[in-house]
Coordinates of C-alpha atoms in Angstrom, one line a residue:
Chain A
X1 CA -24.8 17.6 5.3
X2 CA -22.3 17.0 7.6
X3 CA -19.3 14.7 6.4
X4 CA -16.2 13.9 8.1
X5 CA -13.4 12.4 6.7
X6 CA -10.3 10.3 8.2
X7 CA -7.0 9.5 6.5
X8 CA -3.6 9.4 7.7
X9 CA -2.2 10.4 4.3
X10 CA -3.1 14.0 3.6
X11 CA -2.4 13.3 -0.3
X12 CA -4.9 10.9 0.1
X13 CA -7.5 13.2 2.0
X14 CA -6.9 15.7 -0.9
X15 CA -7.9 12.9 -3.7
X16 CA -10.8 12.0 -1.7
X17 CA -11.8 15.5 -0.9
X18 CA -11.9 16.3 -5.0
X19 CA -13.9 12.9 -5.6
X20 CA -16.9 14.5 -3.6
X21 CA -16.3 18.3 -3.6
X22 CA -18.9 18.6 -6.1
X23 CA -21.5 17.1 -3.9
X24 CA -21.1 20.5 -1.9
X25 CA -21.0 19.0 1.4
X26 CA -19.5 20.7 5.0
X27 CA -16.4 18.1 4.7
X28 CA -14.0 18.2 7.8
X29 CA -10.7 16.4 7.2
X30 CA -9.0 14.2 10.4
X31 CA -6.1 12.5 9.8
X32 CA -6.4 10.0 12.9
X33 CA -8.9 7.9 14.3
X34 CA -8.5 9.8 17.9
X35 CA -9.0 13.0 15.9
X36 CA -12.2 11.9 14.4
X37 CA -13.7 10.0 17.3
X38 CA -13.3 13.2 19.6
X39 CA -15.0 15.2 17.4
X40 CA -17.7 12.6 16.8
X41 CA -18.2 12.7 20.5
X42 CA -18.9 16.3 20.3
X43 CA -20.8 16.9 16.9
X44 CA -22.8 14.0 15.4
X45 CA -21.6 13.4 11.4
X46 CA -24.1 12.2 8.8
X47 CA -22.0 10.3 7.5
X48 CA -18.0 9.4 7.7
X49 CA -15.4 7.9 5.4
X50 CA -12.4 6.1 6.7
X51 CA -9.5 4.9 5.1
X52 CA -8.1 1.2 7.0
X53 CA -4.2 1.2 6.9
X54 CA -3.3 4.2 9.6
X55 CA -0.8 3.5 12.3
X56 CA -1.8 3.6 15.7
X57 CA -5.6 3.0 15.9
X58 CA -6.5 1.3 12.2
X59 CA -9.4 0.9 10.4
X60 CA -11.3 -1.8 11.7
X61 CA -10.5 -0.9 15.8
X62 CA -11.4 3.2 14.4
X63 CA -15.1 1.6 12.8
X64 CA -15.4 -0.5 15.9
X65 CA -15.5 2.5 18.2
X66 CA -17.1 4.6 15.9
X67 CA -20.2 2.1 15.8
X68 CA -19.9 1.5 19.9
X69 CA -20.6 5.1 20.2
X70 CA -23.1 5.3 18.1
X71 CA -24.3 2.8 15.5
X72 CA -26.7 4.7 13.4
X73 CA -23.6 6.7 11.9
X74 CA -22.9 5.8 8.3
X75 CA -19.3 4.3 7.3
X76 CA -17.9 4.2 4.1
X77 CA -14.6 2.7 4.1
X78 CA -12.3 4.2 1.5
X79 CA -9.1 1.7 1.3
X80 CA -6.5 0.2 -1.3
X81 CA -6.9 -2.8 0.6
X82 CA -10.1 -4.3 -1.9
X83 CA -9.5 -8.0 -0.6
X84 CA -12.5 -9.9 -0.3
X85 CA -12.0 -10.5 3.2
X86 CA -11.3 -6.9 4.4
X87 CA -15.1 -6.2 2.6
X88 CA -16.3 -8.7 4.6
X89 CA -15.1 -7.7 8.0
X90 CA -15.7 -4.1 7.5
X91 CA -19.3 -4.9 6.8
X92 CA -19.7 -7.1 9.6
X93 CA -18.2 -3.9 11.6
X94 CA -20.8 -1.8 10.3
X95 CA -19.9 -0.4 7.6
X96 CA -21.9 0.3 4.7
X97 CA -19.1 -0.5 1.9
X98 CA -16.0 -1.0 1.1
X99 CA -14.6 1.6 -1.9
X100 CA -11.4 1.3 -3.3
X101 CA -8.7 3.4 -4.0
X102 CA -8.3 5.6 -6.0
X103 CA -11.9 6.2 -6.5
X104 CA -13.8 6.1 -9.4
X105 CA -16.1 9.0 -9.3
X106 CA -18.7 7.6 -11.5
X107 CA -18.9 4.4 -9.3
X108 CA -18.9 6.5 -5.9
X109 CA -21.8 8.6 -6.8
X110 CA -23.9 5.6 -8.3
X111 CA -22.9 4.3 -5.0
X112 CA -24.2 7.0 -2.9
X113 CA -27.5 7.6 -4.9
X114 CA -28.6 3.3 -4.1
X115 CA -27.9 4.2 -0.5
X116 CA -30.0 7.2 -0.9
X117 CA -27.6 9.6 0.6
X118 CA -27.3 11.6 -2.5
Chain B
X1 CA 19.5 15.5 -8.4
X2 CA 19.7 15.3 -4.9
X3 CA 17.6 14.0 -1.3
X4 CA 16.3 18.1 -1.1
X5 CA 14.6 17.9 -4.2
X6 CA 12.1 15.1 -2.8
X7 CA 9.8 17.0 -0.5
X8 CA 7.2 16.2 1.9
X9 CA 4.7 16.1 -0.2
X10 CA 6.2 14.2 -3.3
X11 CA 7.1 11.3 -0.4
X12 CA 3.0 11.7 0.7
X13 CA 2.5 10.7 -3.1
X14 CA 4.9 7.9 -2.8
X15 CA 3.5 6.4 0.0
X16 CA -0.2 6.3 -1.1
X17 CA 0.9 5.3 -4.3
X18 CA 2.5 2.4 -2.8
X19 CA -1.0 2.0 -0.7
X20 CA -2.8 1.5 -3.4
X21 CA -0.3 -0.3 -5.6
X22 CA 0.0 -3.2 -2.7
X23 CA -3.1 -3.5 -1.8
X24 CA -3.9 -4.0 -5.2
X25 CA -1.6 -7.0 -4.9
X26 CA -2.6 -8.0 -1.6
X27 CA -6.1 -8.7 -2.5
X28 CA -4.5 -11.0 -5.7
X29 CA -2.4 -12.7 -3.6
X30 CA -5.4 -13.4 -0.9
X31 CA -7.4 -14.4 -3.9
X32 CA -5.2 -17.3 -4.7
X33 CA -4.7 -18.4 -0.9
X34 CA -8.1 -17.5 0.1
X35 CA -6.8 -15.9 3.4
X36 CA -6.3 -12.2 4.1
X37 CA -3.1 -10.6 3.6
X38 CA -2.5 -8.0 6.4
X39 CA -0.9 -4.9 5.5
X40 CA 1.2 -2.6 6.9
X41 CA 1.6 1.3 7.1
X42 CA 4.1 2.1 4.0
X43 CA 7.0 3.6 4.2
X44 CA 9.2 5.8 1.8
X45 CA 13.1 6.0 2.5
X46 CA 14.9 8.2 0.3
X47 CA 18.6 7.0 0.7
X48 CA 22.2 7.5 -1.2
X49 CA 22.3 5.1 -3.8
X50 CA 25.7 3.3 -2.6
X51 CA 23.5 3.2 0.9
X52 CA 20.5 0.5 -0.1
X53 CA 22.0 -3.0 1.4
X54 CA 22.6 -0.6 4.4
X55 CA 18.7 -0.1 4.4
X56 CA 17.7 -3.6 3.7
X57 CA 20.2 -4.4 7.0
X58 CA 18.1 -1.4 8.6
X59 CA 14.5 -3.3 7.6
X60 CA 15.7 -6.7 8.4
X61 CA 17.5 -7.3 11.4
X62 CA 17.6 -10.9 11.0
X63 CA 17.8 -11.7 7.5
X64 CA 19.9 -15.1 8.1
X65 CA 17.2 -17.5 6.9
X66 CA 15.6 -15.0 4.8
X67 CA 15.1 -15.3 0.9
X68 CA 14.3 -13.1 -1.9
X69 CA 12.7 -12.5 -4.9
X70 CA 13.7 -9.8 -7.4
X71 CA 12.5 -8.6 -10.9
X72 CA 13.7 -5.7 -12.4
X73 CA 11.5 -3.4 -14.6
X74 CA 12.3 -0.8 -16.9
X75 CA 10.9 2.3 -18.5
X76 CA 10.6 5.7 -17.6
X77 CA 9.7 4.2 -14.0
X78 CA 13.1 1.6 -14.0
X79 CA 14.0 -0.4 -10.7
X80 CA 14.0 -3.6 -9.1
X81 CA 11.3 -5.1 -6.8
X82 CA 12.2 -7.5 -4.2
X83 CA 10.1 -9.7 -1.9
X84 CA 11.8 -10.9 1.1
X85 CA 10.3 -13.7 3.2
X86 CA 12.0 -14.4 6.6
X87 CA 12.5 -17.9 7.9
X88 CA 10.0 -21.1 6.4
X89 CA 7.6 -18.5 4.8
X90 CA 8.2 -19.6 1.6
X91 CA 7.6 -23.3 2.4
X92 CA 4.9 -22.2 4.5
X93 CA 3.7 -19.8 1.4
X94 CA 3.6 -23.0 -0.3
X95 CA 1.6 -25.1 1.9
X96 CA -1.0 -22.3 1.9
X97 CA -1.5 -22.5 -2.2
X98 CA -1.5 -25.7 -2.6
X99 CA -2.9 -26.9 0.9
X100 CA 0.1 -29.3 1.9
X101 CA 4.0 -29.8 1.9
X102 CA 6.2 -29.7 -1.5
X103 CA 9.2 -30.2 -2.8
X104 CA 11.9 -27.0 -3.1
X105 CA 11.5 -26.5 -6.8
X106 CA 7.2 -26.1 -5.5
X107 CA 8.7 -23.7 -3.3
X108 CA 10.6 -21.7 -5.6
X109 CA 7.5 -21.9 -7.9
X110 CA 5.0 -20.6 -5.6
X111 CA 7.7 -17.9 -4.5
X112 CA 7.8 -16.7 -8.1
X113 CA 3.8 -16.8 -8.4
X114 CA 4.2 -14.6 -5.4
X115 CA 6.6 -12.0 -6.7
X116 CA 4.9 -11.8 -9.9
X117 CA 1.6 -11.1 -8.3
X118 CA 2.5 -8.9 -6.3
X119 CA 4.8 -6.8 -9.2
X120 CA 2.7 -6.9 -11.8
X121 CA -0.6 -5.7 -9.3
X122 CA 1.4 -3.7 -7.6
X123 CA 4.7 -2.1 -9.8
X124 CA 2.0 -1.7 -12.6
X125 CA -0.5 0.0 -10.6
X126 CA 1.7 2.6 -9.7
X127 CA 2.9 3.1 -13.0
X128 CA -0.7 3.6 -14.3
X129 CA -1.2 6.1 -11.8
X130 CA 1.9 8.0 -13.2
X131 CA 0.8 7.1 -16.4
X132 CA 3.8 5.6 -18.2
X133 CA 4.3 1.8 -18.7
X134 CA 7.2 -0.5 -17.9
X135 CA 8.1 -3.8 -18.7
X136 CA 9.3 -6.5 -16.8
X137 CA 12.5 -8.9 -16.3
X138 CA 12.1 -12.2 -15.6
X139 CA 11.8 -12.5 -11.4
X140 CA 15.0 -14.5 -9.6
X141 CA 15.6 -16.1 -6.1
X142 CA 18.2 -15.9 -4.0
X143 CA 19.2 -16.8 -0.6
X144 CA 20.3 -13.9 1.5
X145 CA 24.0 -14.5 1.1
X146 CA 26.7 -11.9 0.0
X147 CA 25.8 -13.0 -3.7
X148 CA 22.7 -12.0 -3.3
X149 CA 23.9 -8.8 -2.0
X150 CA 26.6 -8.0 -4.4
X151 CA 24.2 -8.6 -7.0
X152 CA 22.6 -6.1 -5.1
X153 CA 25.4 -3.5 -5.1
X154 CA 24.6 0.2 -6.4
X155 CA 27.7 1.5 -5.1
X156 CA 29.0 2.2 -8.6
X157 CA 26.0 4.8 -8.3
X158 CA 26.0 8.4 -6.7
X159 CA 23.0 10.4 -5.9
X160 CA 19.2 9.8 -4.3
X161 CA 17.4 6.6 -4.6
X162 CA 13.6 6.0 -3.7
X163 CA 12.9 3.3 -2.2
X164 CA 9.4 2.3 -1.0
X165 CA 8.6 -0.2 1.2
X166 CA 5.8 -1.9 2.8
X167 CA 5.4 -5.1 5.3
X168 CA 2.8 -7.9 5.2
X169 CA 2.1 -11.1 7.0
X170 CA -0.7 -13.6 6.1
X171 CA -3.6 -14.1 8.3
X172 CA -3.1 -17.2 10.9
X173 CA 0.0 -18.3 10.1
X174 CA 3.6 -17.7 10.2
X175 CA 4.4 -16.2 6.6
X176 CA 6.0 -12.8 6.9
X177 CA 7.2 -10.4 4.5
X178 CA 8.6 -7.4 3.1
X179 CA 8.0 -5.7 -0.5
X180 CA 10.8 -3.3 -1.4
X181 CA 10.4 -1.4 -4.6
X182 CA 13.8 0.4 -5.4
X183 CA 13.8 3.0 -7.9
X184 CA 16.6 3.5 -10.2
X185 CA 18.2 7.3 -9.7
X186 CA 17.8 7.7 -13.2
X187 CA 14.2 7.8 -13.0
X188 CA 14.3 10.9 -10.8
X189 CA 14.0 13.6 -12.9
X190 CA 11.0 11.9 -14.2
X191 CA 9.5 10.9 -11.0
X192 CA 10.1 14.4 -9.7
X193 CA 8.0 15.8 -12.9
X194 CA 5.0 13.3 -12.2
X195 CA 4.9 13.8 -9.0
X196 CA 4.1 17.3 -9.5
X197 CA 1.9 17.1 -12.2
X198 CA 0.1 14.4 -9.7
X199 CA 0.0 17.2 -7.0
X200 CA -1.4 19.7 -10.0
X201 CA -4.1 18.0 -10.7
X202 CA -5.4 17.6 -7.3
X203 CA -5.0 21.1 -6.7

């Protein structure tokens, strides 16, 4: 399976890169929306997670295009920001969930198996 | 210990830290207003201790109607906290919890709620996360006035300071703010050590 992953932090691309290394996955690492959304445009994921807070293009304008380009795409959004309101937008967006940092592995992988992607 | 022994990575740390920390607080703070708290991109300054007021002049060009918050905390992790709110944000911070105008000591209050949301969310977070545990001081307001800055003054202090910062404004209205955390230099060798044993275990 094919997952990519965007964060502007690379600290925080290294903590989410341990919570699902032992799913075994081909994880690529982007550390800007542009980044990810080029690549996107060239090879299909099955299935992306995005952190919110990134300067230039953020979260929500990053899931927008994502879903624009191609809306069958899973989103997970990883974020610190758990308010009740960001989990609303983002789902409106598209996205499948909101997960918040620093993620609870347990949690993530009950998460995954419900939405049948593990 | 010095600026050089603070690397790259060690202010990556910091900064996601202090993601998670305020966001954290931001989601109790849009809990008790029921309106989103907007976050900003964080930012980690590493200045000379005797060089902080210089760096809150730096943040906030115009500070003249500004107010702020502080609480100190102490432990391993020891600092102070301070919430600044430019202009009628704390009046207007008010109107938002309690849906309406309010006298200044309703101001102050709600300020306080504020600052103590947003410390004990977001201070403690981060302490968790470095596992150790601090306690807190009781938050105070000032206006910014040189008072406020004296009180301020770390000038009697040489060497490296941390200082973490991160700005927010509420959704649809005019309150805008920054969170400062300022870290104490003696807390550095410590920091320096968790930081690294934070970088260990992600490997």
């Amino acid at each position: 399976m094919l997952v990519y992953l965007v964060d502007d932090s690379s600290i925080a691309r290294k903590m989410l890169h341990k919570s699902i290394a032992s799913f075994e996955w081909d994880v690529q690492l982007f550390g800007s929306g542009q980044e990810i959304l080029d690549t996107i445009k060239e090879k299909r994921p099955d299935l992306v997670f995005m952190d919110l807070t990134m300067p230039v293009m953020d979260g929500p304008e990053l899931l927008e295009k994502i879903k624009a380009f191609d809306k069958s795409i899973p989103v997970i959004v990883i974020s610190a920001d758990k308010q009740k309101k960001m989990v609303e937008l983002v789902k409106s967006l598209g996205a499948m969930d909101l997960i918040q940092k620093p993620i609870d592995k347990v949690k993530l992988s009950e998460f995954l198996t419900q939405a049948g992607i593990i | 210990m010095s600026y050089e022994e603070f690397n790259h990575e060690d202010v990556e740390v910091l900064a996601e830290l202090l993601n998670i920390g305020f966001g954290n607080g931001a989601a109790e703070v849009s809990d008790l207003i029921d309106k989103m708290v907007l976050m900003k991109v964080p930012e980690i300054k590493l200045v000379e201790a005797d060089s902080f007021t210089a760096l809150l002049d730096e943040l906030l060009p115009d500070k003249s109607q500004s107010q702020v918050c502080t609480q100190s905390f102490v432990g391993e992790m020891s600092g102070t906290a301070l919430v600044i709110l430019s202009g009628e944000s704390p009046r207007d911070f008010l109107n938002e919890v309690i849906g309406g105008e309010g006298e200044d000591e309703e101001i102050a209050s709600s300020f306080l709620q504020l600052t103590n949301l947003l410390n004990s969310s977001c201070v403690s977070q981060i302490a968790d996360l470095l596992t150790t545990h601090i306690s807190f001081n009781s938050p105070q307001i000032a206006f910014w006035d040189e008072k406020m800055l004296s009180d301020l003054d770390f000038n009697s202090e040489v060497g490296c300071q941390v200082v973490m910062c991160s700005r927010f404004q509420l959704e649809g209205n005019n309150v805008e703010g920054l969170y400062v955390i300022q870290l104490s230099k003696g807390s550095n060798p410590w920091l320096k050590k968790s930081l690294q044993e934070f970088l260990d275990e992600l490997g």
